[in-house]
CSV table of C-alpha atoms in Angstrom, one decimal:
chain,number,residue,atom,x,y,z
A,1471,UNK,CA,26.6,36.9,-29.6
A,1472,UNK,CA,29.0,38.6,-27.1
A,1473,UNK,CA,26.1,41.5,-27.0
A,1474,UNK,CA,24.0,39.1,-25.9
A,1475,UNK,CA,26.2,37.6,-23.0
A,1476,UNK,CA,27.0,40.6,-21.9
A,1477,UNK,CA,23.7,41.8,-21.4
A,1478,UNK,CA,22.6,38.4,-19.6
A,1479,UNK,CA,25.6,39.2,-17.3
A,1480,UNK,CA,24.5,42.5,-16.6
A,1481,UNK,CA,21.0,41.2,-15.9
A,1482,UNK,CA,22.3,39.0,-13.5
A,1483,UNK,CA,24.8,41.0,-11.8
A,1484,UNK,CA,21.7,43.8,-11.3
A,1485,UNK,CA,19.6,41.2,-10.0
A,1486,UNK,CA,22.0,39.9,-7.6
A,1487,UNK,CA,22.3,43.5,-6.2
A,1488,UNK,CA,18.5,43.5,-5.8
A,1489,UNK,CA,18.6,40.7,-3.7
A,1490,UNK,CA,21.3,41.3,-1.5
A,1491,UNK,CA,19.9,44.9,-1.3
A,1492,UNK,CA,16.3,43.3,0.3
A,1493,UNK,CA,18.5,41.4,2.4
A,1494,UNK,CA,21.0,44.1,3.6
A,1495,UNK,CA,17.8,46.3,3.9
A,1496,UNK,CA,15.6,43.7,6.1
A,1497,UNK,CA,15.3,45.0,10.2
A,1498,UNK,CA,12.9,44.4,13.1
A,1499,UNK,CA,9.7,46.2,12.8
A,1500,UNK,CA,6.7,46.4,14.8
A,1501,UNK,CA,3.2,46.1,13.2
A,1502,UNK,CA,-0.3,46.5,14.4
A,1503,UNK,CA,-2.7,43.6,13.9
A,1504,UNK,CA,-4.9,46.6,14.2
A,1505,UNK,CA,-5.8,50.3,15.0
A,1506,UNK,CA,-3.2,51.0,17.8
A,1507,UNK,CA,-5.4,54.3,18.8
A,1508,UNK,CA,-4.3,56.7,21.6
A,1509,UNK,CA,-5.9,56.2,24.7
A,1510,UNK,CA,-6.5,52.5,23.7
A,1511,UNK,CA,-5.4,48.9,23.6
A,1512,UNK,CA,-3.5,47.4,20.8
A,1513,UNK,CA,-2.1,44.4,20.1
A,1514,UNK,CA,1.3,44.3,18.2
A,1515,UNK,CA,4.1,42.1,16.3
A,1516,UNK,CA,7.8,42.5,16.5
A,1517,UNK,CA,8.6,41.0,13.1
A,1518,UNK,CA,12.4,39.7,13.0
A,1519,UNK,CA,14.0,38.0,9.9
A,1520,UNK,CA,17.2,36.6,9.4
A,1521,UNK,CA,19.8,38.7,7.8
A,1522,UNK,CA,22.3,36.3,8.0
A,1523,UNK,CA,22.9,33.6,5.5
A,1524,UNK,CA,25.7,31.3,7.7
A,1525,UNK,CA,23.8,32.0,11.5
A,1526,UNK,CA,20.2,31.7,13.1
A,1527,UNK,CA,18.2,34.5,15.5
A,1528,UNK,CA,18.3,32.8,19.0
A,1529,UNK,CA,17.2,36.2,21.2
A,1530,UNK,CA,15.2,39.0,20.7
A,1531,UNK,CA,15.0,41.8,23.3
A,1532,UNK,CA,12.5,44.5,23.1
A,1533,UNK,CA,13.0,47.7,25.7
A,1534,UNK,CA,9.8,49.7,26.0
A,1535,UNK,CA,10.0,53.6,26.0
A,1536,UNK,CA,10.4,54.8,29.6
A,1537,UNK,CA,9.1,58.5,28.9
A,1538,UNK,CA,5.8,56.5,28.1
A,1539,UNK,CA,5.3,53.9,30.1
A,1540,UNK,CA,2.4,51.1,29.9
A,1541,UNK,CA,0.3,49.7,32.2
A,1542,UNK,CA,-0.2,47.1,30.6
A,1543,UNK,CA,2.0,44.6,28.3
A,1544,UNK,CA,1.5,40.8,28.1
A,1545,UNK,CA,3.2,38.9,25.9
A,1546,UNK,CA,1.2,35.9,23.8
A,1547,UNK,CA,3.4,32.2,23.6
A,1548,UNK,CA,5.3,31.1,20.8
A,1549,UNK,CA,5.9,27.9,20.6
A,1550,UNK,CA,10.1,27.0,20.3
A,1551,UNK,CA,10.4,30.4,22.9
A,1552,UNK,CA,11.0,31.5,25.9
A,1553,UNK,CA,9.8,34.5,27.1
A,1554,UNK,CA,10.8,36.8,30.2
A,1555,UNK,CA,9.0,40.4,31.0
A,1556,UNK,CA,11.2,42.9,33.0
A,1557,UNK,CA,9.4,45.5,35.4
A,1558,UNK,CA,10.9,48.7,36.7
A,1559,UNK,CA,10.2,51.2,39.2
A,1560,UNK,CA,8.6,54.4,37.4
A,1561,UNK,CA,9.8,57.8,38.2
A,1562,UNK,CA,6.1,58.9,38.6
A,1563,UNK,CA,3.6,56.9,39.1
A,1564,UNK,CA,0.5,56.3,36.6
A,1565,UNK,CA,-3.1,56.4,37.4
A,1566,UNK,CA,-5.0,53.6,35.9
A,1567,UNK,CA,-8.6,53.1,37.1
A,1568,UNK,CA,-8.3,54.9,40.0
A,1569,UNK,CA,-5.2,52.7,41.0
A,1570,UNK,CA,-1.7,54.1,41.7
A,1571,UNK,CA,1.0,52.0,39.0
A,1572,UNK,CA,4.3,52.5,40.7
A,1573,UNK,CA,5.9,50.0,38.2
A,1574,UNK,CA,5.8,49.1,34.4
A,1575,UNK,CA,7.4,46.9,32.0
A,1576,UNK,CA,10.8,47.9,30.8
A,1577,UNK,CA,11.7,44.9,28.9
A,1578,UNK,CA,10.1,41.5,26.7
A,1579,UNK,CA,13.1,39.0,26.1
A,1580,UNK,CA,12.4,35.7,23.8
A,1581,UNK,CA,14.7,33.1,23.9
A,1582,UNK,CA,15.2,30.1,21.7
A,1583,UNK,CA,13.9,27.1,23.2
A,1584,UNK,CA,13.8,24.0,21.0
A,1585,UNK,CA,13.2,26.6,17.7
A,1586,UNK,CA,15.3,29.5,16.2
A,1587,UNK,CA,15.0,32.1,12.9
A,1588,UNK,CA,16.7,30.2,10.3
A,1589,UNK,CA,18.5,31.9,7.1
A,1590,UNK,CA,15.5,33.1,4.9
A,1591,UNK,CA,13.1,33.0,7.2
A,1592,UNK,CA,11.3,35.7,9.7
A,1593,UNK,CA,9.4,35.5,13.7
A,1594,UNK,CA,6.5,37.5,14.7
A,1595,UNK,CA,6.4,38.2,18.3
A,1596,UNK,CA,3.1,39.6,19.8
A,1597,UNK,CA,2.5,42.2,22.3
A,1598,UNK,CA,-0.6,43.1,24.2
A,1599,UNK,CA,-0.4,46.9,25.0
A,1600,UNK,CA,-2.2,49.5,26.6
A,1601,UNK,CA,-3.2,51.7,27.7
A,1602,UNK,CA,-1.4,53.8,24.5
A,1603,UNK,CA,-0.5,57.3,25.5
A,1604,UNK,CA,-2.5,60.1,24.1
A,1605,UNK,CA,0.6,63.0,24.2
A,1606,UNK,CA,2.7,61.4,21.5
A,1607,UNK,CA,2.1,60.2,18.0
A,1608,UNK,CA,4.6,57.4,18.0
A,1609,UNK,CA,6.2,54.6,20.2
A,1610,UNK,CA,10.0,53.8,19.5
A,1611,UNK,CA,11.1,50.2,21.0
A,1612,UNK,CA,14.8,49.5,20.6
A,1613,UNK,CA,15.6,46.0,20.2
A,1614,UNK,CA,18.9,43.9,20.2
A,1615,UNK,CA,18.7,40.4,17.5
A,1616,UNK,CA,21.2,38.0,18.2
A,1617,UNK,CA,22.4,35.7,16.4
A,1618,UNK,CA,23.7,31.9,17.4
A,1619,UNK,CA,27.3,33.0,16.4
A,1620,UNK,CA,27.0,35.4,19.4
A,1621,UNK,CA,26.6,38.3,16.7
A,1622,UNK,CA,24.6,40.6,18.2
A,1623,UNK,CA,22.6,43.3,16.3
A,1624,UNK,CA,21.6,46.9,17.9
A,1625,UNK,CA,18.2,48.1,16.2
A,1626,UNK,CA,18.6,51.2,18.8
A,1627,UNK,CA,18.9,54.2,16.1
A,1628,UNK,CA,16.2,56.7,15.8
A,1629,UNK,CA,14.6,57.9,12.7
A,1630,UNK,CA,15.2,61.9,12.3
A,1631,UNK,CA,12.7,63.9,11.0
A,1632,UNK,CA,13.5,65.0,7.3
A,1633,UNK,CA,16.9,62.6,7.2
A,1634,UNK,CA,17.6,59.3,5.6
A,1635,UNK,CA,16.4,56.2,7.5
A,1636,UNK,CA,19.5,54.8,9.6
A,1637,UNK,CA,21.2,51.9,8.9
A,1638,UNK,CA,20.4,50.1,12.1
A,1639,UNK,CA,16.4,51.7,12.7
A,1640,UNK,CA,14.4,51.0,16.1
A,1641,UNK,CA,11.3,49.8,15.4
A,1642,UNK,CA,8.6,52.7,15.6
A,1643,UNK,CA,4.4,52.2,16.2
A,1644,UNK,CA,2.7,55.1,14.8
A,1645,UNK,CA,-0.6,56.1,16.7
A,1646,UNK,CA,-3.3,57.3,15.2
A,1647,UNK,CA,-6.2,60.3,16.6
A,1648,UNK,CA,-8.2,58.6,19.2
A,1649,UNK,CA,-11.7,58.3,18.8
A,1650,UNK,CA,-15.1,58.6,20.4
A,1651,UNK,CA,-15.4,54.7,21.0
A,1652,UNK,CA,-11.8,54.5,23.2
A,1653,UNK,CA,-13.3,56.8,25.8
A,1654,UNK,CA,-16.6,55.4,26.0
A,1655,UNK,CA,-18.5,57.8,23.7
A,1656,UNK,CA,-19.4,55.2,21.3
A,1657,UNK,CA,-22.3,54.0,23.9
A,1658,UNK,CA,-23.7,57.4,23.9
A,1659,UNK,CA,-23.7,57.7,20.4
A,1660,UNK,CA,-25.6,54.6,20.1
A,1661,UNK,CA,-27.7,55.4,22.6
A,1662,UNK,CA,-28.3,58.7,20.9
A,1663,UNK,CA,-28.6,57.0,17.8
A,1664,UNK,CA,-31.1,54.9,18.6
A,1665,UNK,CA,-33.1,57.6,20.4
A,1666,UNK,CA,-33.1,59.9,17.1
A,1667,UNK,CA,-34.6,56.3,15.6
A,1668,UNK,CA,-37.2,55.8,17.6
A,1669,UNK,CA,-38.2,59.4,17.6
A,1670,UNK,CA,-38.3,59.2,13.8
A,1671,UNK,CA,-40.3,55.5,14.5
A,1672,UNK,CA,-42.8,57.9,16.3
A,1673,UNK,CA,-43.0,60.9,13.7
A,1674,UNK,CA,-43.5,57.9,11.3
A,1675,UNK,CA,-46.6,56.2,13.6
A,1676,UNK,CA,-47.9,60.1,14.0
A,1677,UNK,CA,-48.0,60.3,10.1
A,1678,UNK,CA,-49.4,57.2,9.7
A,1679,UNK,CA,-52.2,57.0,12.1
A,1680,UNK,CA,-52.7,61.0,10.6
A,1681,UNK,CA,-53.1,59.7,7.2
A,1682,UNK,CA,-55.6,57.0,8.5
A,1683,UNK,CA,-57.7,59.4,9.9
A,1684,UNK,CA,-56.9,61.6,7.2
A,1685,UNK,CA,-58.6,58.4,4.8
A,1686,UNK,CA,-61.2,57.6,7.2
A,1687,UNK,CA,-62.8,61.5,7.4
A,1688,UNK,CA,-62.2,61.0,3.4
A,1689,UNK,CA,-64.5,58.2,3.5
A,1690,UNK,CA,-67.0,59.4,5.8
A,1691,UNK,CA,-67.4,63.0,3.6
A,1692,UNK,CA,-67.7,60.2,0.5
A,1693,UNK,CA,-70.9,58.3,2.1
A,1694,UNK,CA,-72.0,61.0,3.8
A,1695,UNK,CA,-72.6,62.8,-0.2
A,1696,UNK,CA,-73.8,59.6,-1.2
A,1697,UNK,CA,-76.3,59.3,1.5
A,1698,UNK,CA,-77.6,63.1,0.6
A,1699,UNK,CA,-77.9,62.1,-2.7
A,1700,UNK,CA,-79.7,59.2,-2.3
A,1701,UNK,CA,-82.3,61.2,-0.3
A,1702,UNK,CA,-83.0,63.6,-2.8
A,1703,UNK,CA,-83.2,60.9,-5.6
A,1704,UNK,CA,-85.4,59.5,-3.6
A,1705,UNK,CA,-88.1,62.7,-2.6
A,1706,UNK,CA,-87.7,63.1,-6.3
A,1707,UNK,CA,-89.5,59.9,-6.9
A,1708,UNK,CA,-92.1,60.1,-4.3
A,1709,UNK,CA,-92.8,63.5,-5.7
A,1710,UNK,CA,-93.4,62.2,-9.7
A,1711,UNK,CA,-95.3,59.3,-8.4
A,1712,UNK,CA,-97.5,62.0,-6.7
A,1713,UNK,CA,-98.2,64.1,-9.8
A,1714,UNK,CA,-99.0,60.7,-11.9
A,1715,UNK,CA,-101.3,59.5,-9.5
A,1716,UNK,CA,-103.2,63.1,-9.6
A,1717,UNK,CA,-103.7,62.5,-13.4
């Protein structure tokens, strides 16, 4: 019997380490709702949970990587928040469509507004970006949580290559190659494509209209013999009728 207590307090004890583990473990992250391509547009969520059992998230703030900055970035609504889009002046400018950008978003700030991240629950915040740069593999946006306890929470820390994962991580977007359809090549390749298919569509009307003529010569040689032989069936009568008549 005490075996048997003992081991149902070990499994408890382990599983309450598991669970406050997932907790302690929980950060900001930002995920891609889809391909977030160099050279293209993506659009993005800043996913924040609660860590904290006795306080809600009120603020988020997300600061944007000023060695790559974007042209673009608009935030979608959420309901219960309030959000505010900081622009700076850029050390160089960026060429975008022919147009000189002398200033870029440095900053996305949600504030509560009639809603909040309650304990055991988690806030997706989207993001509209582009264009994505093509000399990096990787966007790092370090964000600040806080907390309605005025708790505030630094997700700053970069990730080192090779070394453990820091205890306070800034959220990191991976980009992947870019491809043919983010630069406009996916036209041409349709176009292409459908060129190479309608040259096959006339290699395949040239075969066919050859094997109809093909057919048709077939048939002609066919009556033609038939005709011939006909003829000489037909001599070959007139010439036995001849001989009978004679006798």
């Amino acid at each position: 019997m005490n075996v048997s207590r003992i081991a149902l307090a070990t499994g408890v004890a382990a599983s309450s380490v598991l669970l406050l583990s997932g907790t302690a473990f929980a950060h900001v992250s930002v995920q891609p709702q889809g391909e977030a391509a160099k050279g293209g547009y993506a659009t993005v969520n800043f996913k924040v949970p609660n860590e904290r059992d006795n306080a809600s998230t009120v603020k988020l703030e997300v600061n944007l990587p000023t060695e790559h900055p974007l042209a673009s970035v608009m935030p979608q609504a959420v309901p219960g928040w309030k959000v505010v889009v900081t622009k700076a002046k850029l050390a160089k400018p960026l060429e975008v469509h022919g147009k000189q950008i002398t200033e870029a978003v440095s900053k996305v700030t949600w504030t509560a507004d009639g809603s909040k991240i309650e304990p055991g629950h988690f806030q997706q915040f989207p993001l509209s970006l582009g264009r994505l740069p093509e000399d990096t593999d990787q966007l790092v946006f370090k964000a600040l949580q806080t907390y309605d306890n005025k708790e505030v929470v630094r997700w700053i820390e970069e990730t080192k290559e090779g070394a453990p994962e820091p205890e306070s991580p800034a959220p990191v977007l991976k980009l992947s190659a870019a491809t043919e359809d983010e630069h406009g090549g996916g036209a041409k390749d349709a176009s292409a494509k459908d060129g190479k298919n309608a040259a096959h569509g006339h290699d395949e009307d040239a075969k066919s209209q050859t094997a109809s003529d093909e057919s048709s010569d077939t048939t002609a040689r066919v009556l033609g013999g038939v005709g011939i032989l006909a003829g000489i069936a037909g001599v070959a009568f007139g010439v036995l009728a001849g001989r009978r008549r004679s006798s």
